[in-house]
Amino acid sequence: MNSRMRELRESRGWSQGELATRLGVSRQTINAIETGKYDPSLPLAFGMAAEFTLPIEAIFFPEATR
Amino acid sequence: MNPRTSRLLTRCFLTALAYVATTWLAVWLLRHALSDAAPLLRALVALLPVIPIALVIRTLVRMVLAGDELQQRIDLQAIAIAAVAVSLGTLTLSWLLTAAVVTFPARQAMVWVFPFLWIVYGFARAWAARRYR
């Protein structure tokens, strides 16, 4: 699963640590999601969508469509 | 590392020290002061180290439950690897002991199962965490 997380996070001037604190997860989790090494759970994905005020489909997409 | 995890780790470390102290105390008492004591008293003294070990386990469980979803996944992978490795190791040792290929006091072997489990868990956790970097 790919994502625009890094792009969206940097556009808001947030560090990985800051985004991790906002979402209640570790910085390691944010980094793993941004590098595509880990796919978030549904609750976490919805939490990210709420933080970025975007639908989930605007943040995450399958690898084939990138 | 967040402050809560840091506090839990400190508590875990201090409890591990308590385990070492109670183990030393129990061994000393059993060898020097209670060698002729009643079996029940000797059993109670021998089991003194179980108390700090139980506190360590409780702290470790709280640490795992306090982790986020990725950290819990890493912990799950690490404990699975440790369980398989230690199980295989103890089975292998038992077969070698049965075949008289090695001689090893069973009492000492049992004492090492618990620390060996957590040593392998530590290495396995480091390996599992690297896969997500």
Short mmCIF file of C-alpha atoms in Angstrom, two decimals:
data_model
loop_
_atom_site.label_atom_id
_atom_site.label_comp_id
_atom_site.label_asym_id
_atom_site.label_seq_id
_atom_site.Cartn_x
_atom_site.Cartn_y
_atom_site.Cartn_z
CA MET A 1 0.00 0.00 0.00
CA ASN A 2 1.35 3.40 -0.99
CA SER A 3 0.39 6.70 0.52
CA ARG A 4 0.79 10.44 0.20
CA MET A 5 1.41 10.71 3.89
CA ARG A 6 4.89 12.18 3.72
CA GLU A 7 3.79 14.78 1.19
CA LEU A 8 0.70 15.72 3.20
CA ARG A 9 2.62 15.82 6.48
CA GLU A 10 5.38 18.04 5.09
CA SER A 11 2.87 20.38 3.46
CA ARG A 12 1.46 21.04 6.94
CA GLY A 13 4.92 21.50 8.45
CA TRP A 14 4.56 18.56 10.83
CA SER A 15 7.42 16.34 11.85
CA GLN A 16 6.93 12.58 12.05
CA GLY A 17 6.99 12.87 15.83
CA GLU A 18 4.34 15.57 15.83
CA LEU A 19 2.03 13.58 13.57
CA ALA A 20 2.64 10.50 15.73
CA THR A 21 1.60 12.45 18.82
CA ARG A 22 -1.54 13.74 17.09
CA LEU A 23 -2.51 10.19 16.14
CA GLY A 24 -1.46 8.55 19.42
CA VAL A 25 1.08 6.23 17.81
CA SER A 26 4.87 6.01 17.77
CA ARG A 27 7.14 7.84 15.34
CA GLN A 28 8.29 4.42 14.18
CA THR A 29 4.75 3.66 13.01
CA ILE A 30 4.52 6.89 11.03
CA ASN A 31 7.87 6.20 9.38
CA ALA A 32 6.88 2.62 8.52
CA ILE A 33 3.62 3.81 6.92
CA GLU A 34 5.38 6.53 4.92
CA THR A 35 7.97 4.08 3.59
CA GLY A 36 5.28 1.55 2.70
CA LYS A 37 6.64 -1.03 5.14
CA TYR A 38 3.43 -1.13 7.18
CA ASP A 39 -0.27 -0.76 6.34
CA PRO A 40 -2.27 0.98 9.10
CA SER A 41 -5.36 -0.51 10.67
CA LEU A 42 -8.73 0.90 9.68
CA PRO A 43 -9.14 3.01 12.85
CA LEU A 44 -5.68 4.49 12.36
CA ALA A 45 -6.35 5.17 8.68
CA PHE A 46 -9.57 6.98 9.60
CA GLY A 47 -7.64 8.93 12.23
CA MET A 48 -5.15 10.01 9.58
CA ALA A 49 -7.95 11.01 7.25
CA ALA A 50 -9.43 13.15 10.02
CA GLU A 51 -6.09 14.83 10.73
CA PHE A 52 -5.53 15.64 7.08
CA THR A 53 -9.25 16.41 6.49
CA LEU A 54 -9.16 14.21 3.42
CA PRO A 55 -10.93 10.95 2.52
CA ILE A 56 -8.90 7.78 3.00
CA GLU A 57 -8.80 7.19 -0.75
CA ALA A 58 -7.00 10.52 -1.18
CA ILE A 59 -4.24 9.37 1.17
CA PHE A 60 -3.79 5.64 0.51
CA PHE A 61 -3.85 3.70 -2.73
CA PRO A 62 -2.79 0.23 -3.88
CA GLU A 63 0.69 -0.12 -5.34
CA ALA A 64 -0.55 -0.95 -8.83
CA THR A 65 -2.24 2.39 -9.32
CA ARG A 66 0.76 4.54 -8.27
CA MET B 1 10.76 6.80 24.01
CA ASN B 2 7.70 8.24 25.72
CA PRO B 3 7.82 8.93 29.48
CA ARG B 4 5.38 6.12 30.31
CA THR B 5 7.51 3.51 28.55
CA SER B 6 10.60 4.93 30.22
CA ARG B 7 8.97 4.58 33.66
CA LEU B 8 7.91 1.02 32.89
CA LEU B 9 11.43 0.11 31.76
CA THR B 10 12.93 1.62 34.93
CA ARG B 11 10.45 -0.34 37.04
CA CYS B 12 11.32 -3.48 35.10
CA PHE B 13 15.04 -2.95 35.68
CA LEU B 14 14.62 -2.35 39.41
CA THR B 15 12.42 -5.42 39.72
CA ALA B 16 15.04 -7.48 37.89
CA LEU B 17 17.57 -6.29 40.46
CA ALA B 18 15.15 -7.36 43.19
CA TYR B 19 14.97 -10.76 41.51
CA VAL B 20 18.75 -11.14 41.66
CA ALA B 21 18.78 -10.04 45.31
CA THR B 22 16.00 -12.41 46.38
CA THR B 23 17.57 -15.27 44.46
CA TRP B 24 20.90 -14.70 46.19
CA LEU B 25 19.13 -14.42 49.56
CA ALA B 26 17.11 -17.59 48.96
CA VAL B 27 20.17 -19.61 47.93
CA TRP B 28 22.17 -18.34 50.91
CA LEU B 29 19.36 -19.12 53.37
CA LEU B 30 18.80 -22.59 51.94
CA ARG B 31 22.49 -23.44 52.09
CA HIS B 32 23.46 -21.89 55.41
CA ALA B 33 20.49 -21.21 57.62
CA LEU B 34 17.72 -23.56 56.55
CA SER B 35 19.57 -26.70 55.54
CA ASP B 36 17.73 -28.66 58.24
CA ALA B 37 14.46 -26.74 58.13
CA ALA B 38 11.05 -28.18 57.36
CA PRO B 39 10.34 -28.82 53.66
CA LEU B 40 7.47 -26.30 53.61
CA LEU B 41 9.71 -23.50 54.89
CA ARG B 42 12.44 -24.45 52.42
CA ALA B 43 9.90 -24.43 49.59
CA LEU B 44 8.62 -20.98 50.58
CA VAL B 45 12.13 -19.55 50.71
CA ALA B 46 13.06 -21.24 47.41
CA LEU B 47 10.05 -19.58 45.76
CA LEU B 48 10.88 -16.05 47.01
CA PRO B 49 12.33 -15.01 43.59
CA VAL B 50 8.95 -15.75 42.01
CA ILE B 51 7.57 -12.52 43.51
CA PRO B 52 9.87 -10.08 41.65
CA ILE B 53 9.65 -12.25 38.52
CA ALA B 54 5.87 -11.97 38.63
CA LEU B 55 6.22 -8.17 38.90
CA VAL B 56 8.62 -8.13 35.93
CA ILE B 57 6.17 -10.14 33.85
CA ARG B 58 3.34 -7.81 34.86
CA THR B 59 5.42 -4.79 33.83
CA LEU B 60 6.38 -6.38 30.50
CA VAL B 61 2.76 -7.20 29.73
CA ARG B 62 1.78 -3.60 30.50
CA MET B 63 4.56 -2.38 28.19
CA VAL B 64 3.34 -4.58 25.35
CA LEU B 65 -0.27 -3.47 25.84
CA ALA B 66 0.85 0.18 25.97
CA GLY B 67 2.46 -0.10 22.55
CA ASP B 68 0.72 1.00 19.39
CA GLU B 69 -0.42 -1.41 16.66
CA LEU B 70 2.94 -1.69 14.93
CA GLN B 71 4.82 -2.18 18.21
CA GLN B 72 2.38 -4.92 19.24
CA ARG B 73 2.86 -6.62 15.87
CA ILE B 74 6.64 -6.51 16.36
CA ASP B 75 6.24 -7.90 19.90
CA LEU B 76 4.02 -10.70 18.60
CA GLN B 77 6.56 -11.69 15.95
CA ALA B 78 9.40 -11.54 18.48
CA ILE B 79 7.66 -13.67 21.12
CA ALA B 80 6.64 -16.21 18.47
CA ILE B 81 10.24 -16.54 17.28
CA ALA B 82 11.49 -16.80 20.87
CA ALA B 83 8.90 -19.45 21.75
CA VAL B 84 9.82 -21.57 18.71
CA ALA B 85 13.57 -21.18 19.29
CA VAL B 86 13.41 -22.03 23.00
CA SER B 87 11.01 -24.92 22.41
CA LEU B 88 13.30 -26.37 19.75
CA GLY B 89 16.33 -25.80 21.96
CA THR B 90 14.85 -27.55 24.98
CA LEU B 91 13.57 -30.44 22.88
CA THR B 92 16.98 -30.84 21.26
CA LEU B 93 18.71 -30.77 24.64
CA SER B 94 16.30 -33.34 26.06
CA TRP B 95 16.94 -35.72 23.14
CA LEU B 96 20.69 -35.30 23.50
CA LEU B 97 20.40 -35.94 27.24
CA THR B 98 18.30 -39.05 26.60
CA ALA B 99 20.91 -40.33 24.13
CA ALA B 100 23.63 -39.57 26.71
CA VAL B 101 25.45 -37.51 24.09
CA VAL B 102 25.70 -34.64 26.56
CA THR B 103 25.56 -34.57 30.31
CA PHE B 104 23.89 -31.54 31.83
CA PRO B 105 22.17 -31.26 35.21
CA ALA B 106 18.46 -30.97 34.46
CA ARG B 107 18.04 -28.63 37.40
CA GLN B 108 20.45 -26.11 35.84
CA ALA B 109 18.85 -26.53 32.42
CA MET B 110 15.44 -25.58 33.77
CA VAL B 111 16.80 -22.43 35.40
CA TRP B 112 18.11 -21.22 32.02
CA VAL B 113 14.86 -21.63 30.05
CA PHE B 114 13.31 -18.39 31.31
CA PRO B 115 16.32 -16.10 30.74
CA PHE B 116 17.05 -17.78 27.39
CA LEU B 117 13.48 -17.05 26.28
CA TRP B 118 13.88 -13.35 27.01
CA ILE B 119 17.36 -13.14 25.49
CA VAL B 120 16.06 -14.62 22.22
CA TYR B 121 13.03 -12.31 22.46
CA GLY B 122 15.37 -9.31 22.67
CA PHE B 123 17.29 -10.29 19.53
CA ALA B 124 14.11 -11.26 17.69
CA ARG B 125 12.46 -7.94 18.56
CA ALA B 126 15.45 -6.01 17.21
CA TRP B 127 15.32 -8.05 13.99
CA ALA B 128 11.54 -7.62 13.63
CA ALA B 129 11.74 -3.86 14.25
CA ARG B 130 14.39 -3.46 11.53
CA ARG B 131 11.98 -4.92 8.95
CA TYR B 132 9.74 -1.88 9.36
CA ARG B 133 12.42 0.79 9.03
#
